[in-house]
Every structure is written in structure tokens, then in C-alpha cells.
mmCIF file of C-alpha atoms in Angstrom:
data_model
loop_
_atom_site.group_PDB
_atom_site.id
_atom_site.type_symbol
_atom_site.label_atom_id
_atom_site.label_comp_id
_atom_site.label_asym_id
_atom_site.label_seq_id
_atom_site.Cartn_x
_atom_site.Cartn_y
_atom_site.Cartn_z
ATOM 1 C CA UNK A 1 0.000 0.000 0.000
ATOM 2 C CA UNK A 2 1.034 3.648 -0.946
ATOM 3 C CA UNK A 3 0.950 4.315 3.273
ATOM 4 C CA UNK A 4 2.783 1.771 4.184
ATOM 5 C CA UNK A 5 5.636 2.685 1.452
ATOM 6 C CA UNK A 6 5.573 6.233 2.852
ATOM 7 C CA UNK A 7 6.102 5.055 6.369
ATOM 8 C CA UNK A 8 8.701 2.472 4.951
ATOM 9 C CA UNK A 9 10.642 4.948 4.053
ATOM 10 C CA UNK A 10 10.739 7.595 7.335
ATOM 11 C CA UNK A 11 13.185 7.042 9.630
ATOM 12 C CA UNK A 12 12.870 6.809 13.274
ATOM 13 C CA UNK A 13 14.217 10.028 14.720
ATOM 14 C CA UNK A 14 14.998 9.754 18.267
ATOM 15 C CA UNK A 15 13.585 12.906 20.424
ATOM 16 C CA UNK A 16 16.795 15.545 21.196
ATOM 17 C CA UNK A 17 18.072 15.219 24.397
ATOM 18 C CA UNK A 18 16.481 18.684 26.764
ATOM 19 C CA UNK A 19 20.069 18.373 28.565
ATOM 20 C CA UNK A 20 21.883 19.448 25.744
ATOM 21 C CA UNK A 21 21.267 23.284 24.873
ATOM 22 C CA UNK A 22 23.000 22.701 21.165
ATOM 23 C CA UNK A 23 20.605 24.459 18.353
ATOM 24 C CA UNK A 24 19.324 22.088 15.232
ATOM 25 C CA UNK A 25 20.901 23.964 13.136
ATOM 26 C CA UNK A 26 23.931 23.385 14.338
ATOM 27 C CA UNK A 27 23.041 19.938 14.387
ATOM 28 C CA UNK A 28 23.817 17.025 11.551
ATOM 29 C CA UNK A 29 20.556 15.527 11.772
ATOM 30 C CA UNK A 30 17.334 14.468 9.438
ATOM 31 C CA UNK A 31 14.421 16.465 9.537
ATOM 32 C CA UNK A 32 11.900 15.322 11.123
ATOM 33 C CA UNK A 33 8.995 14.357 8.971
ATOM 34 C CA UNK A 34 5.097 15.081 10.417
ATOM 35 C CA UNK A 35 2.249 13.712 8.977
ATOM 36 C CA UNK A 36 -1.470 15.063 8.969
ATOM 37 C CA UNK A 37 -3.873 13.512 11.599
ATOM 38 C CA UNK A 38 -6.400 11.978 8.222
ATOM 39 C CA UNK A 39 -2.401 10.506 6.754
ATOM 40 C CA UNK A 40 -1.682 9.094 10.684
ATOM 41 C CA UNK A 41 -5.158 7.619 10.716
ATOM 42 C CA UNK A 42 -4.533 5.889 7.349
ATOM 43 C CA UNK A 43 -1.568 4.758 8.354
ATOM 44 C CA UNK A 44 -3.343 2.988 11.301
ATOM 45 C CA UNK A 45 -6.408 1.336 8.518
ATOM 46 C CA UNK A 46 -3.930 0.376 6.430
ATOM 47 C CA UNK A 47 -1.759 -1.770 9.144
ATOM 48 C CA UNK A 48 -5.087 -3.984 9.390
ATOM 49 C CA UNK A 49 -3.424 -7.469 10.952
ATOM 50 C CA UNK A 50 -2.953 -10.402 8.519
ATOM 51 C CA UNK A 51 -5.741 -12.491 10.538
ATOM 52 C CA UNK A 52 -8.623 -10.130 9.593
ATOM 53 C CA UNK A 53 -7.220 -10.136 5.958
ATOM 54 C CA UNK A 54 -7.537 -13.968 6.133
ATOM 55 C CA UNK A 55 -11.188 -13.696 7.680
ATOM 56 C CA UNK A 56 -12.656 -11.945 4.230
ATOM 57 C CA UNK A 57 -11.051 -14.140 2.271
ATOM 58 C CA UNK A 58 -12.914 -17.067 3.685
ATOM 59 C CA UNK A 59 -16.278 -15.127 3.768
ATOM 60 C CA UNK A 60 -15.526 -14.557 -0.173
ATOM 61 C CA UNK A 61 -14.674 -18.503 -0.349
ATOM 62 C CA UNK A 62 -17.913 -18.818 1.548
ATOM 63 C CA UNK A 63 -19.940 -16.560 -0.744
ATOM 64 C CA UNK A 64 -18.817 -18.370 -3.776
ATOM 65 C CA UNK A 65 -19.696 -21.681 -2.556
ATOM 66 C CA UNK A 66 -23.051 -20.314 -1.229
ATOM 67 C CA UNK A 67 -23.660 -18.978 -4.962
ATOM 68 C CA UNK A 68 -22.687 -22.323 -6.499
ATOM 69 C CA UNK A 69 -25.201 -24.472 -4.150
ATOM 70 C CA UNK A 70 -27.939 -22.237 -5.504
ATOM 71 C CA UNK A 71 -26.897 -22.860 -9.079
ATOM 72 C CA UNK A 72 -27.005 -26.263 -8.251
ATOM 73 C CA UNK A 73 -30.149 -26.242 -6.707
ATOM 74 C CA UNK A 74 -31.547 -24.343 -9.812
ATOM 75 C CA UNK A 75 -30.247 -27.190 -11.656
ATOM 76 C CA UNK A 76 -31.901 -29.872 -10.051
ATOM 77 C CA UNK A 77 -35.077 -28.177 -10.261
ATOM 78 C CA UNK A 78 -34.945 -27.701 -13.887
ATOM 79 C CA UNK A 79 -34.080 -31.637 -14.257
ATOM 80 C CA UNK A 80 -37.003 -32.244 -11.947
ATOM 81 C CA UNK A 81 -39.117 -30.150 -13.976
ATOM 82 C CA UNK A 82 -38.321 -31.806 -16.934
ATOM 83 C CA UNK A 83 -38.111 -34.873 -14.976
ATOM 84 C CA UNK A 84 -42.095 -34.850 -14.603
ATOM 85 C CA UNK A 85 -43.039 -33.457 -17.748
ATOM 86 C CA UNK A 86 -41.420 -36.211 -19.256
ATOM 87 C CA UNK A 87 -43.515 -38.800 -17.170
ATOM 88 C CA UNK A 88 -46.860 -36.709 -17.266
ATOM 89 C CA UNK A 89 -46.409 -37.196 -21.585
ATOM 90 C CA UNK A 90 -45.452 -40.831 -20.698
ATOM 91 C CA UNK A 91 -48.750 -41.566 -18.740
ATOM 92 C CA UNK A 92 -50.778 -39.759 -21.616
ATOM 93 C CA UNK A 93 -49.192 -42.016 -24.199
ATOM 94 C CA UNK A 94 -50.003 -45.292 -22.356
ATOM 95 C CA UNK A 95 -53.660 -43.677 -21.203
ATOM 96 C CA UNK A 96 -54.594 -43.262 -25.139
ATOM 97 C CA UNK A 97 -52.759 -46.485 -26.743
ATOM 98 C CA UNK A 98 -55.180 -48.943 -27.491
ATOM 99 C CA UNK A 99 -54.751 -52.715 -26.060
ATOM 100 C CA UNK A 100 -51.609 -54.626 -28.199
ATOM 101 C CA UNK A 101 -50.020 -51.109 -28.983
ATOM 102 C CA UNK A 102 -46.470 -50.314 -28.198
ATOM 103 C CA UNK A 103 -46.133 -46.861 -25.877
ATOM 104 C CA UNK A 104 -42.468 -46.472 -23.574
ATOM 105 C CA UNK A 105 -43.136 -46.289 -20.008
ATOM 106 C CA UNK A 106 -42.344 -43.830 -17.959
ATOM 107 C CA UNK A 107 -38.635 -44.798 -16.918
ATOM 108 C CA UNK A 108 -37.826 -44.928 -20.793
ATOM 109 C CA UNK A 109 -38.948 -41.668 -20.505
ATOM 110 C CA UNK A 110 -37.254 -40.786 -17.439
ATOM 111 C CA UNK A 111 -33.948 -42.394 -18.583
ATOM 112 C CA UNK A 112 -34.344 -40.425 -21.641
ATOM 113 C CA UNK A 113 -34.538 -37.208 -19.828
ATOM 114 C CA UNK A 114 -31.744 -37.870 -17.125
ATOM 115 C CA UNK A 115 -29.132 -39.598 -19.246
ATOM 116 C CA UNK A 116 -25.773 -38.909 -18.461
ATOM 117 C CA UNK A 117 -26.440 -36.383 -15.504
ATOM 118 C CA UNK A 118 -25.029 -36.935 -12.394
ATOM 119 C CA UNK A 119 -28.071 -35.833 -10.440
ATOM 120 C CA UNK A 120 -29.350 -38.525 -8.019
ATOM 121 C CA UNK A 121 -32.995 -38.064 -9.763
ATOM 122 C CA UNK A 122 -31.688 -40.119 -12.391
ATOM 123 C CA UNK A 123 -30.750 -42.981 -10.515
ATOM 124 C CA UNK A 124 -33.943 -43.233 -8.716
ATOM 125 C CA UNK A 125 -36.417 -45.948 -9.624
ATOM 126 C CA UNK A 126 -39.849 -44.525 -11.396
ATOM 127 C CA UNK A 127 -43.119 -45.350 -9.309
ATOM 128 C CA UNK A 128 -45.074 -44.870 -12.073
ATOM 129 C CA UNK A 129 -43.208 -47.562 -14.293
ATOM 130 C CA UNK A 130 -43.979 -49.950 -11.683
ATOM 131 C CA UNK A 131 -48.004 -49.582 -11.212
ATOM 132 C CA UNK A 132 -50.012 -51.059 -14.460
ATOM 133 C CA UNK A 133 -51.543 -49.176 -17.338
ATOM 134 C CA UNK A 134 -55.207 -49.225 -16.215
ATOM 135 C CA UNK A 135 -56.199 -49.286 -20.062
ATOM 136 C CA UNK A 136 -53.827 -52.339 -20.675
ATOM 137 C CA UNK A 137 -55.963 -54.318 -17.878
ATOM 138 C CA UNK A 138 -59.239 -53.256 -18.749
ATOM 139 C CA UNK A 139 -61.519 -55.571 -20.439
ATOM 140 C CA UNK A 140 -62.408 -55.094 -24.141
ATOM 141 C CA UNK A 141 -65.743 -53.615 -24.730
ATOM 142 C CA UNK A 142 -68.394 -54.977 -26.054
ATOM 143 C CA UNK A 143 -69.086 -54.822 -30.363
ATOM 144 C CA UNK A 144 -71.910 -52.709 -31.603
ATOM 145 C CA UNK A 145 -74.907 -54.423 -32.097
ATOM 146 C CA UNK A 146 -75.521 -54.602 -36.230
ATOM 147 C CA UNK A 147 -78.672 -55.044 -37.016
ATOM 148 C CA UNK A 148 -78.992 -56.320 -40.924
ATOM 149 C CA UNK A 149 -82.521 -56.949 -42.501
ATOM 150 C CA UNK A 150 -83.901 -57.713 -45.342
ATOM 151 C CA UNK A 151 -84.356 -54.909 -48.516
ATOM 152 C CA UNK A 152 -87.916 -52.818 -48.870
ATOM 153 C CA UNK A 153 -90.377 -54.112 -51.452
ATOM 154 C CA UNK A 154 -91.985 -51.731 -53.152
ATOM 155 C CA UNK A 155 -96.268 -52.477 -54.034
ATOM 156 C CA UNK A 156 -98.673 -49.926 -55.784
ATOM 157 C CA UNK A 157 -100.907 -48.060 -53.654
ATOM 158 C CA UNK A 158 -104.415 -47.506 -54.194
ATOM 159 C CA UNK A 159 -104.520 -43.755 -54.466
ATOM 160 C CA UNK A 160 -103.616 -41.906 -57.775
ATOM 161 C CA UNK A 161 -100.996 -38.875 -57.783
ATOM 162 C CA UNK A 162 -100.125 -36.259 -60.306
ATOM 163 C CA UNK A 163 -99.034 -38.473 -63.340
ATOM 164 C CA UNK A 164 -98.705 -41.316 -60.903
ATOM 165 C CA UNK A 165 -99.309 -43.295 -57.953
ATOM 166 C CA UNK A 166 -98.395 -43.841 -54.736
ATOM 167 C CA UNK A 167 -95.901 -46.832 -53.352
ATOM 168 C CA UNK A 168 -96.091 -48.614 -50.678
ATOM 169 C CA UNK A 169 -92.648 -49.387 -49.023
ATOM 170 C CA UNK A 170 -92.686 -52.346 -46.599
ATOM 171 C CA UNK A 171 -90.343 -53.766 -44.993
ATOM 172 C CA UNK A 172 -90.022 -57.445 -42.550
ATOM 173 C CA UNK A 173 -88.306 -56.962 -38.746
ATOM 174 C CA UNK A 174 -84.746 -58.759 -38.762
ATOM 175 C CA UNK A 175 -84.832 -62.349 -38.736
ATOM 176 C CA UNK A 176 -82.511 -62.815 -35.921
ATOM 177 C CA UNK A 177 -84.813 -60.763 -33.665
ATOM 178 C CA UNK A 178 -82.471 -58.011 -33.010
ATOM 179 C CA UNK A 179 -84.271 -54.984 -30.960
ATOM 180 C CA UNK A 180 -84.681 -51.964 -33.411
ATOM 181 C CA UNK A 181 -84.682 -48.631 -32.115
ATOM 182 C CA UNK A 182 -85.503 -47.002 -35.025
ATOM 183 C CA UNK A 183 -85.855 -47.358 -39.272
ATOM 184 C CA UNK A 184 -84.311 -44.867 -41.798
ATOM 185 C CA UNK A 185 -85.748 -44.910 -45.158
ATOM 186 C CA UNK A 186 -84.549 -42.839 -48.000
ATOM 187 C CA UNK A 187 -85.679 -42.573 -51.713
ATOM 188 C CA UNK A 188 -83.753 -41.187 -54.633
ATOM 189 C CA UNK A 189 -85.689 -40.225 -58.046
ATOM 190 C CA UNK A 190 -83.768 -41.366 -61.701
ATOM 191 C CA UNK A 191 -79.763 -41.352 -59.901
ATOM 192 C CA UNK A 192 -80.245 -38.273 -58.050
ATOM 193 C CA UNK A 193 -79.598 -37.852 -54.424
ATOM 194 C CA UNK A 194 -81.239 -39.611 -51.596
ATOM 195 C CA UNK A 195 -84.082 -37.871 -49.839
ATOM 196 C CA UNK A 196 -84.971 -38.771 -46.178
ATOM 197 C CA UNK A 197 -88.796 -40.160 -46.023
ATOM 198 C CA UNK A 198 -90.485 -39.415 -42.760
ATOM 199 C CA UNK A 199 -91.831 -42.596 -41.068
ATOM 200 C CA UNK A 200 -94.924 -42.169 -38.931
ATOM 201 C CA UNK A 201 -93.150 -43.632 -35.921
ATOM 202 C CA UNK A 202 -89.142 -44.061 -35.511
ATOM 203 C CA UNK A 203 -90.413 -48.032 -36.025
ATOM 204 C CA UNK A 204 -92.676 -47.632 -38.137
ATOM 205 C CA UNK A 205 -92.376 -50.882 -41.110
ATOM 206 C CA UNK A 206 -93.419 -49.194 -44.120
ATOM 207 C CA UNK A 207 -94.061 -45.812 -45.878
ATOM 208 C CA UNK A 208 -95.760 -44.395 -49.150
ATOM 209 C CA UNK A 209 -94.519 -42.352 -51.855
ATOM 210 C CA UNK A 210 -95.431 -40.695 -54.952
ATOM 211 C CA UNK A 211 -94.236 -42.208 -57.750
ATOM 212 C CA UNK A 212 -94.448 -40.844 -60.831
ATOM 213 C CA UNK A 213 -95.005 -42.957 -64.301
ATOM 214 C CA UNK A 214 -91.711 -43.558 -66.505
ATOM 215 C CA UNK A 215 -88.933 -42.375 -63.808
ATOM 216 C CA UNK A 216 -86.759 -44.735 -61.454
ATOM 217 C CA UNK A 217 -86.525 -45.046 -57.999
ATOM 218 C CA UNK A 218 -84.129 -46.644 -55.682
ATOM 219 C CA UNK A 219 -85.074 -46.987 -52.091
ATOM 220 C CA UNK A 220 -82.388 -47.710 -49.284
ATOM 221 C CA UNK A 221 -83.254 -48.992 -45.740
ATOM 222 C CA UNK A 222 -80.816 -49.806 -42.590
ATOM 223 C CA UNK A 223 -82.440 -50.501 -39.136
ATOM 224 C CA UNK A 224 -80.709 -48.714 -35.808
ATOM 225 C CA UNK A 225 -79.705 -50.996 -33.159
ATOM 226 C CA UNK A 226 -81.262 -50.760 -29.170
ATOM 227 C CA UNK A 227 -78.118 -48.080 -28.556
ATOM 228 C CA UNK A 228 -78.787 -46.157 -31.735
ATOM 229 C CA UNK A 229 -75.765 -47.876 -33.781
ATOM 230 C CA UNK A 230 -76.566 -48.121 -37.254
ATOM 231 C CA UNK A 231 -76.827 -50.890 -39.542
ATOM 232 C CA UNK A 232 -75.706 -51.483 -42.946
ATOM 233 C CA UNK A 233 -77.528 -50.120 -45.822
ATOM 234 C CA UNK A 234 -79.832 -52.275 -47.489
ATOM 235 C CA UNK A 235 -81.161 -51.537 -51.509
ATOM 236 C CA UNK A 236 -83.959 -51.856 -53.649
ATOM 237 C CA UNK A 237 -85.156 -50.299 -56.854
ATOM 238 C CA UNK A 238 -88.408 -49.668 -58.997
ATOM 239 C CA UNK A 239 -89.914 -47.995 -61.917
ATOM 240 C CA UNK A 240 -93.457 -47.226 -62.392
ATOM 241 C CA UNK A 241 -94.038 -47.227 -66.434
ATOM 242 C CA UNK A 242 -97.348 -46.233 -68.298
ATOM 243 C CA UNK A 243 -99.234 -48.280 -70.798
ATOM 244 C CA UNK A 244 -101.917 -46.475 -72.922
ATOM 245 C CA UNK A 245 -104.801 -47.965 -73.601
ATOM 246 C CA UNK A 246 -104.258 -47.443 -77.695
ATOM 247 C CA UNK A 247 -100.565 -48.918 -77.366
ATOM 248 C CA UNK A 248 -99.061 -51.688 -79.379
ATOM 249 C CA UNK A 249 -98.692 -53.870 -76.488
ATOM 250 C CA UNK A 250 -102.505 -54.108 -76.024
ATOM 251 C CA UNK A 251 -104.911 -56.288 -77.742
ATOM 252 C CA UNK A 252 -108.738 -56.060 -77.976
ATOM 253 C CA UNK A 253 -111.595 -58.243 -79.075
ATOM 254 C CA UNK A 254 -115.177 -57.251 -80.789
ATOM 255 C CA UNK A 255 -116.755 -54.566 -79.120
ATOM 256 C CA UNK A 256 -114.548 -52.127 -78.380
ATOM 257 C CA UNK A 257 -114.532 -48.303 -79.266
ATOM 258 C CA UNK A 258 -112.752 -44.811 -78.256
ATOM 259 C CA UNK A 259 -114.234 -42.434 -76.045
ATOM 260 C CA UNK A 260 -112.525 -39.153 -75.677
ATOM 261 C CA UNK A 261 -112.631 -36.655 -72.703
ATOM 262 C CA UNK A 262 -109.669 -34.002 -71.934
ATOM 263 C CA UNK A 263 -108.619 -35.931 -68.492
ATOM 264 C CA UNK A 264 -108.416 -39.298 -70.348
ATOM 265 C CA UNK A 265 -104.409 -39.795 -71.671
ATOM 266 C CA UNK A 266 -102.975 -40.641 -75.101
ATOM 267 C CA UNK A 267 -105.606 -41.382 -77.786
ATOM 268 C CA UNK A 268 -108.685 -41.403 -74.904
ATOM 269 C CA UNK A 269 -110.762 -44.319 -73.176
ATOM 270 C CA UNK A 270 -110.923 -47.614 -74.990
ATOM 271 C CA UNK A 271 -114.693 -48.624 -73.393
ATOM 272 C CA UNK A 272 -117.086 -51.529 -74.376
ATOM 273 C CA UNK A 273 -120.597 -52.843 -73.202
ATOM 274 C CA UNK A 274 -120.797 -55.990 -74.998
ATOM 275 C CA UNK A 275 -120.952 -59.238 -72.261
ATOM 276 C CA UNK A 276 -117.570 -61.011 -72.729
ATOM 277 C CA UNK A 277 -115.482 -58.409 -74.601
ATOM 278 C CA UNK A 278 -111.539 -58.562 -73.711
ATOM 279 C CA UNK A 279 -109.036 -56.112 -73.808
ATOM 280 C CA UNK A 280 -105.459 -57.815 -72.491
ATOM 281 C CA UNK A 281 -101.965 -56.238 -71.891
ATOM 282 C CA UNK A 282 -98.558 -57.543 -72.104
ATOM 283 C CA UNK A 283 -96.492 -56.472 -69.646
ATOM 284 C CA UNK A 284 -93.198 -57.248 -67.169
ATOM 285 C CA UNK A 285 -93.302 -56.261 -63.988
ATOM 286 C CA UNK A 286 -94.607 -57.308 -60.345
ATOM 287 C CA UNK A 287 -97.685 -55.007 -60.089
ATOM 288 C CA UNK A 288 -100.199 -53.638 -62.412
ATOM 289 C CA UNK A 289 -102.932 -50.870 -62.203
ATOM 290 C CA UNK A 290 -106.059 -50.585 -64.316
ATOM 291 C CA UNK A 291 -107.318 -46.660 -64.493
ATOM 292 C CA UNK A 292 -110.378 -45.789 -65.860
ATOM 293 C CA UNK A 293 -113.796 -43.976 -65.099
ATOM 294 C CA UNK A 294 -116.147 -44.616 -62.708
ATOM 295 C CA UNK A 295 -119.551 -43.270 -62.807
ATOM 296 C CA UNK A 296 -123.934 -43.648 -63.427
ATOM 297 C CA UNK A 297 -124.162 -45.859 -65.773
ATOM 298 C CA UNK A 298 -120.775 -48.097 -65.296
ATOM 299 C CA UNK A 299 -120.166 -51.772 -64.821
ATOM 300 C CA UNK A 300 -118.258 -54.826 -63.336
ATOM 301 C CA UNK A 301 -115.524 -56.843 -65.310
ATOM 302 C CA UNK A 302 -113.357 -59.922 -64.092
ATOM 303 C CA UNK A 303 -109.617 -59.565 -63.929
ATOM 304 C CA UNK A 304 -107.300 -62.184 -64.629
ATOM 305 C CA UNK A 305 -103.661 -62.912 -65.189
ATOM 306 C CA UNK A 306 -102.190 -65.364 -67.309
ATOM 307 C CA UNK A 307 -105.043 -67.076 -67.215
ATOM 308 C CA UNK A 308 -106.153 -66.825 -63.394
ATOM 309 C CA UNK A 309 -108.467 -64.951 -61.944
ATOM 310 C CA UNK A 310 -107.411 -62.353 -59.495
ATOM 311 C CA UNK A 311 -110.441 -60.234 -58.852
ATOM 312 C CA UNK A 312 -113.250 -58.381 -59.894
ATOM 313 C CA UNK A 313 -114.119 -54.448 -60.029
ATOM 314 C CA UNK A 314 -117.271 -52.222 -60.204
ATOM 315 C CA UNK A 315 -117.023 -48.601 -62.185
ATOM 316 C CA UNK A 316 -120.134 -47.403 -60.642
ATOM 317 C CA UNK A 317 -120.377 -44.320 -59.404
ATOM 318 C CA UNK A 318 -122.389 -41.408 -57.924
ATOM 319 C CA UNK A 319 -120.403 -38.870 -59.904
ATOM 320 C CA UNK A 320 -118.654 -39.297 -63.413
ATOM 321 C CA UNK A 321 -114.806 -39.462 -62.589
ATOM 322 C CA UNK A 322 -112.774 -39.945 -65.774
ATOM 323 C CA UNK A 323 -109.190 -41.045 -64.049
ATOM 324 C CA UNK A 324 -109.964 -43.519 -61.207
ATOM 325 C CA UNK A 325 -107.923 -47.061 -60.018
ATOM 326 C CA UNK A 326 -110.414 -49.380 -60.662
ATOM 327 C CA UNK A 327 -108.206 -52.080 -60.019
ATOM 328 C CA UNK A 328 -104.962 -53.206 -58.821
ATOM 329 C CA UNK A 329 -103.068 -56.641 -58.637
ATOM 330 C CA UNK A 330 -99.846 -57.216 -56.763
ATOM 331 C CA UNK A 331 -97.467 -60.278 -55.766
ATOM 332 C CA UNK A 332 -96.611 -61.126 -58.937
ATOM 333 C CA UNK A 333 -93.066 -62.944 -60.035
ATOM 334 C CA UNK A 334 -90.676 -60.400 -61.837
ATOM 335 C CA UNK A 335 -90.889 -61.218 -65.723
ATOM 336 C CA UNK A 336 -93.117 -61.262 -68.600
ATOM 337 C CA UNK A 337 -96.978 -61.514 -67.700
ATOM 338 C CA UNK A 338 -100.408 -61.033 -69.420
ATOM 339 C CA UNK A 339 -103.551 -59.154 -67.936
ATOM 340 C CA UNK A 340 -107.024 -59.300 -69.260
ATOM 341 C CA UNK A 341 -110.048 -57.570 -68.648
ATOM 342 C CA UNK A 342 -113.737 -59.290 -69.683
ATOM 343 C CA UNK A 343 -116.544 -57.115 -69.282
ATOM 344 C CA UNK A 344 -119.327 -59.066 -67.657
ATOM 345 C CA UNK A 345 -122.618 -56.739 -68.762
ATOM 346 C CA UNK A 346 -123.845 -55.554 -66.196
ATOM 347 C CA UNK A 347 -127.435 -55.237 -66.310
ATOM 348 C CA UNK A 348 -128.777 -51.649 -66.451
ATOM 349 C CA UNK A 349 -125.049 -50.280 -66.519
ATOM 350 C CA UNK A 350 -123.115 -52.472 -68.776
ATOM 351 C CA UNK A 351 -120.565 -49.907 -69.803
ATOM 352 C CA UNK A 352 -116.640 -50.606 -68.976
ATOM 353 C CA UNK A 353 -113.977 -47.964 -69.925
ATOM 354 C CA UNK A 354 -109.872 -48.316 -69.781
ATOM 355 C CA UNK A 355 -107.465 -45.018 -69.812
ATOM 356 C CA UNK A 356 -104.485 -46.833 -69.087
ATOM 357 C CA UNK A 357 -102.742 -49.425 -67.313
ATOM 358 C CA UNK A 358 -99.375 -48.725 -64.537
ATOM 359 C CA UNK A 359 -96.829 -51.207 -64.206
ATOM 360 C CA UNK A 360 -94.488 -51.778 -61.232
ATOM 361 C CA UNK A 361 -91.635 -53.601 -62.079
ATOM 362 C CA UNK A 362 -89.243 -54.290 -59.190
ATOM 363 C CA UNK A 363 -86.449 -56.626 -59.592
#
């Protein structure tokens, strides 16, 4: 220190001697040198004794080991923190794996995270590797319930629509006896999309719809199981196609004439009142419809089909009605069939009339 140089280098003057009465001046001696009281005090700081010097360096070495335990510290809780993310994404994994899949447990995960560190974290064992994936033990659940029926069969109503007639769409319960919570039935008109056809109950076994003559239709069905799963889709198609009474594929015996009215279709109304006249159609399909009049004045004719009888009809009526379903016949085998129609003379209103005929043909 620059005060203990300067005192280095004063000598120690000894005090004169008051017996001697000789002058400093006259005197070969060195001056003596006085310092200020602030120079004498730091002259006194600056003599501090080696001991206390030794004391701050060991509070320093404290200090600096102090600050390194606290980094160290801060370390371990950064591994810790990791430490636990690591296991929390390790539970997750094995939570959402399905049975049979591979997921690493937790102490791959913990391994992962702590390799090569010296901290004592990584040496300890994982609890949560030891306890079992509750989703590995669990028992499988139980399969859906599919419920798979038979396809809808599509009959002709007995009501008339605008250029048509209505269907009726039936369907059987499954055969296995599976419990149906609820039908879905859907229609689609020459390929386009399917439209949704309300049932009158969610169980309900059968539906109408308007069909109209010469267009396609494809039905689809699938029942819901007891939980609401849903089945497959099952298919079906029809087409409803009109046969005038005029056309080539009809044939006619004595008797027969045109009537003509602006309801009646194509040429008009073939009619006859002659007992036993025929009028017969060739047709393929699985349903047919006779339309016709009905009115004062009209009669009954016997229906048959290739050569049985399937039923009888009456045209009478309060009021004339030109386009009326006298008659229709259903049930029959896909394929090639022949209708006829024998008027049976009815006494007092002997008079028959046929506008046209619709065929269902369902594959």
C-alpha cells in the first residue's frame, strides 16, 4: 500500500536530548517528517493485521460456494421439472394407446430425460413404471350391435298422384330378432340424391310415396340398433311405367270403341258394353294398375292374369270421374306376364272404360 511505502521509508528520529542546549541547526541531523492527523489515521487502517485479511477471504470462499449451491439447486429443479413433464407425456401415451399397442413407459422416458447427468434423480427408480396401465388391464368392450334386414319391397298403392301413384314401401323386422330402435328410409328419383322419407313412428315398417309414371326409384333402408348404432344399408329399386290404352302392347276383341274426354291420356278411353269383350296387356313387372272412369251408368268386369283370376271391379259411381284405379293386382313374379279384362254386362249399366294401365316392375 502507498501508506505503508511512505512510512517504509521515514526514519525513526529519536527525540533531542532537553540536557543538551546545542541548536538544530547546528546539528547534523534528518528532519523530522510530520504527517497530517487523516495521513496518521490511514496509516493505522492500512496496518489492518494479517488475521482479519484472512477472515474476508474465507467469507468470499464462503460466498462463492453459497452462490454455487444455488446454481445447483436451480439445476436440479430444472431436471425435476423436466423430470415430470417427461412422465406426465409418458402416462398420456399409455392412457390413449389402445390394447396390443407399443407406448415407452415412464422410466424410458425418465432415462431419456436424465441420461448422463449426475443428479441422483436419475438414478432413482420410477413409481409410475412400476403400477399397471389401467387401459392395458381393462376388459375389451363390447361390439356394436348390427342389425342387418332384409331390402324394402316396393307395391302400388291404391290412391292416384299427379301423373302417378303412390308406393307402398314395406319392410319385414330382422330375422334374428335383433331390438330396433328405429328405421331410416330414403328414396332417390332417376340417380339423383337420396331424400330422407319421414316414417310415422321411428319403427314404423313401411311408408308411401309418390311415384311418378316412366322415372326410377331406388329406395335404401338400414335398421338402428337398441343403442342407436346403425346398420348397414340395405337396396332396392323400382320404376313405375305407363301403358296407354291405344298402345301396341294391347290387344282387344269385338266390341270395343274410343271415347274421348280431356282428363283421359294418349288417344282417350278404350270402353265396351258388350258381355264377354276382352281387352289384355302384355307387360313385365310385379304389379299392375287398371285406371279408368267410374260413374252412373258403369259396370263390373273380371280380372285375370295369365289365365287366373285375381279379382273383380265395379265402375259405378255417384259422380262421373274420368281417371280412377279401378283395379290393382300385386305379388306377382318379376318377368313377362299377361292381364285381361272381360266385361261381364252388367245389367242396367253395362258400360266398362280403360285409360291406361301402370306397371311396377321391381327386380
Amino acid at each position: 500500500m502507498i501508506i505503508a511505502d511512505l512510512s517504509a521509508g521515514v526514519d525513526e528520529v529519536a527525540p533531542p536530548d532537553p540536557g543538551h542546549g546545542a541548536s538544530l541547526a547546528s546539528r547534523s541531523v534528518r528532519p523530522r517528517i510530520t504527517l497530517p492527523e487523516a495521513s496518521a489515521a490511514s496509516v493505522v487502517l492500512g496496518s489492518v493485521p494479517e488475521e482479519q485479511g484472512r477472515s474476508h477471504r474465507r467469507l468470499w470462499a464462503m460466498a462463492a460456494v453459497l452462490l454455487g449451491c444455488v446454481l445447483l439447486i436451480g439445476s436440479v429443479a430444472v431436471e425435476l421439472t423436466d423430470l415430470g413433464r417427461e412422465v406426465g407425456i409418458a402416462s398420456a401415451l399409455r392412457a390413449s394407446a389402445t390394447p396390443g399397442e407399443a407406448v415407452a413407459g415412464p422410466s424410458q422416458a425418465v432415462a431419456s430425460a436424465v441420461a448422463g447427468s449426475p443428479s441422483p434423480v436419475a438414478a432413482a427408480p420410477s413409481p409410475v413404471a412400476a403400477s399397471p396401465s389401467p387401459v392395458a388391464s381393462s376388459a375389451p368392450s363390447a361390439p356394436a350391435v348390427v342389425v342387418t334386414m332384409g331390402p324394402p319391397i316396393a307395391t302400388l298403392g291404391r290412391r292416384l298422384t299427379s301423373g302417378g301413384v303412390e308406393l307402398n314401401v314395406a319392410w319385414t323386422p330382422p330375422a334374428d330378432g335383433s331390438r330396433v330402435s328405429r328405421y331410416d328410409l330414403q328414396v332417390a328419383r332417376d340417380g339423383g340424391s337420396y331424400q330422407t322419407v319421414d316414417l310415422a313412428r321411428k319403427t314404423s315398417r313401411g311408408a308411401t310415396v309418390a311415384a311418378i309414371a316412366d322415372h326410377d326409384y331406388a329406395f335404401r333402408l338400414r335398421a338402428r340398433a337398441s343403442d342407436g348404432a346403425p346398420g348397414p344399408w340395405v337396396t332396392s329399386s323400382a320404376r313405375v311405367t305407363r301403358h296407354e290404352e291405344s298402345g301396341p302392347d294391347v290387344r282387344v276383341t269385338k266390341g270395343w270403341k274410343i271415347a274421348h274426354h280431356p282428363a283421359y291420356t294418349g288417344a282417350g278411353a278404350r270402353y265396351a258394353t258388350l258381355r264377354g269383350a276382352e281387352l289384355s296387356l302384355a307387360f313385365d313387372g310385379t304389379a299392375v294398375a287398371i285406371i279408368g272412369p267410374r260413374g252412373p251408368g258403369r259396370g263390373r268386369a273380371d280380372v285375370s292374369v295369365d289365365g287366373q283370376h285375381v279379382g273383380r271391379f265395379d265402375a259405378k259411381g255417384v259422380h262421373f270421374r274420368p281417371v280412377q284405379l279401378l283395379l290393382t293386382v300385386d305379388g306377382l313374379v318379376p318377368g313377362p306376364h299377361v292381364l285381361s279384362i272381360r266385361v261381364l254386362g252388367t245389367s242396367g249399366r253395362p258400360m266398362v272404360a280403360v285409360d291406361k294401365f301402370l306397371v311396377l316392375d321391381q327386380p
